[in-house]
Structures are given as structure tokens and as C-alpha cells.
Amino acid sequence: MAMKIVVAECSSCGDCIPVCPTNSIFDKGGIVKIKADTCNECEDSDAGPKCQATCASGDACIVYM
């Protein structure tokens, strides 16, 4: 599976980009996106997806696909 960003909820702050251990999150023209083919939902982390934990909007912005 992979995480997905809900564009309407995302402020495009980019705080999630540096915390992604698989470098799956990137900014494309001011819109933050997640590469589904490399995102592994931080499967090695007991705390869950690091991007979601870092996001000010949390699970409203970054959701499971």
C-alpha cells in the first residue's frame, strides 16, 4: 500500500518531505505528492507513517490509499 495526499487539505508546507525514509514525497510545482510505487507506509516504524505524524493537518491531509 501507500499513503496519499489530499490536495484540498494540504498547505504544501513540505514538512513531510525530509522525514520520508524512502524519499517518496516530493514537491511538484508547489503541490506535494507521494510516489505510490516507493512509499511503504513506514512499515518499519512502530509509530506509523512519519509523514502523517509530522503533518500539521495529520490524517486529514495524508491518508491511506
Coordinates of C-alpha atoms in Angstrom, one line a residue:
M1 CA 0.0 0.0 0.0
A2 CA 1.0 3.6 0.1
M3 CA 0.0 7.0 1.5
K4 CA -1.8 9.6 -0.5
I5 CA -2.0 13.4 0.0
V6 CA -5.5 15.0 -0.1
V7 CA -4.6 18.2 -2.1
A8 CA -7.5 20.2 -0.8
E9 CA -6.3 19.6 2.8
C10 CA -2.5 20.1 2.1
S11 CA -0.9 23.5 2.7
S12 CA 2.2 22.4 0.7
C13 CA 4.4 23.3 3.6
G14 CA 6.8 20.5 2.8
D15 CA 7.4 19.4 6.4
C16 CA 6.7 15.8 5.4
I17 CA 9.4 15.7 2.6
P18 CA 12.5 15.4 4.8
V19 CA 11.0 12.8 7.2
C20 CA 10.2 10.3 4.5
P21 CA 12.7 7.4 4.8
T22 CA 12.0 6.2 1.2
N23 CA 12.2 9.7 -0.4
S24 CA 8.8 9.1 -1.8
I25 CA 7.4 12.6 -1.0
F26 CA 8.3 15.4 -3.4
D27 CA 7.2 18.9 -4.4
K28 CA 5.9 19.3 -8.0
G29 CA 5.2 22.9 -8.9
G30 CA 4.0 23.8 -5.4
I31 CA 2.0 20.7 -4.8
V32 CA 3.3 18.0 -2.5
K33 CA 2.9 14.4 -3.9
I34 CA 3.8 10.9 -2.8
K35 CA 5.2 8.3 -5.2
A36 CA 2.9 5.2 -4.6
D37 CA 5.4 2.8 -6.0
T38 CA 8.1 3.6 -3.4
C39 CA 6.0 4.5 -0.3
N40 CA 5.8 1.6 2.2
E41 CA 3.8 3.5 4.9
C42 CA 6.9 3.4 7.1
E43 CA 6.4 -0.3 7.6
D44 CA 9.5 -0.5 9.8
S45 CA 8.2 2.2 12.2
D46 CA 6.1 1.2 15.2
A47 CA 4.7 4.8 15.3
G48 CA 3.2 4.6 11.8
P49 CA 3.8 6.8 8.8
K50 CA 6.3 9.6 9.7
C51 CA 4.7 12.0 7.1
Q52 CA 1.3 11.8 8.8
A53 CA 2.9 12.3 12.3
T54 CA 4.8 15.4 11.0
C55 CA 1.9 17.0 9.1
A56 CA 0.0 19.8 10.9
S57 CA -3.2 18.6 9.3
G58 CA -2.4 14.9 10.2
D59 CA -4.7 12.3 9.0
A60 CA -7.0 14.8 7.2
C61 CA -4.2 15.6 4.7
I62 CA -2.2 12.4 4.4
V63 CA -4.3 9.3 4.2
Y64 CA -4.0 5.6 3.4
M65 CA -4.8 4.7 -0.2

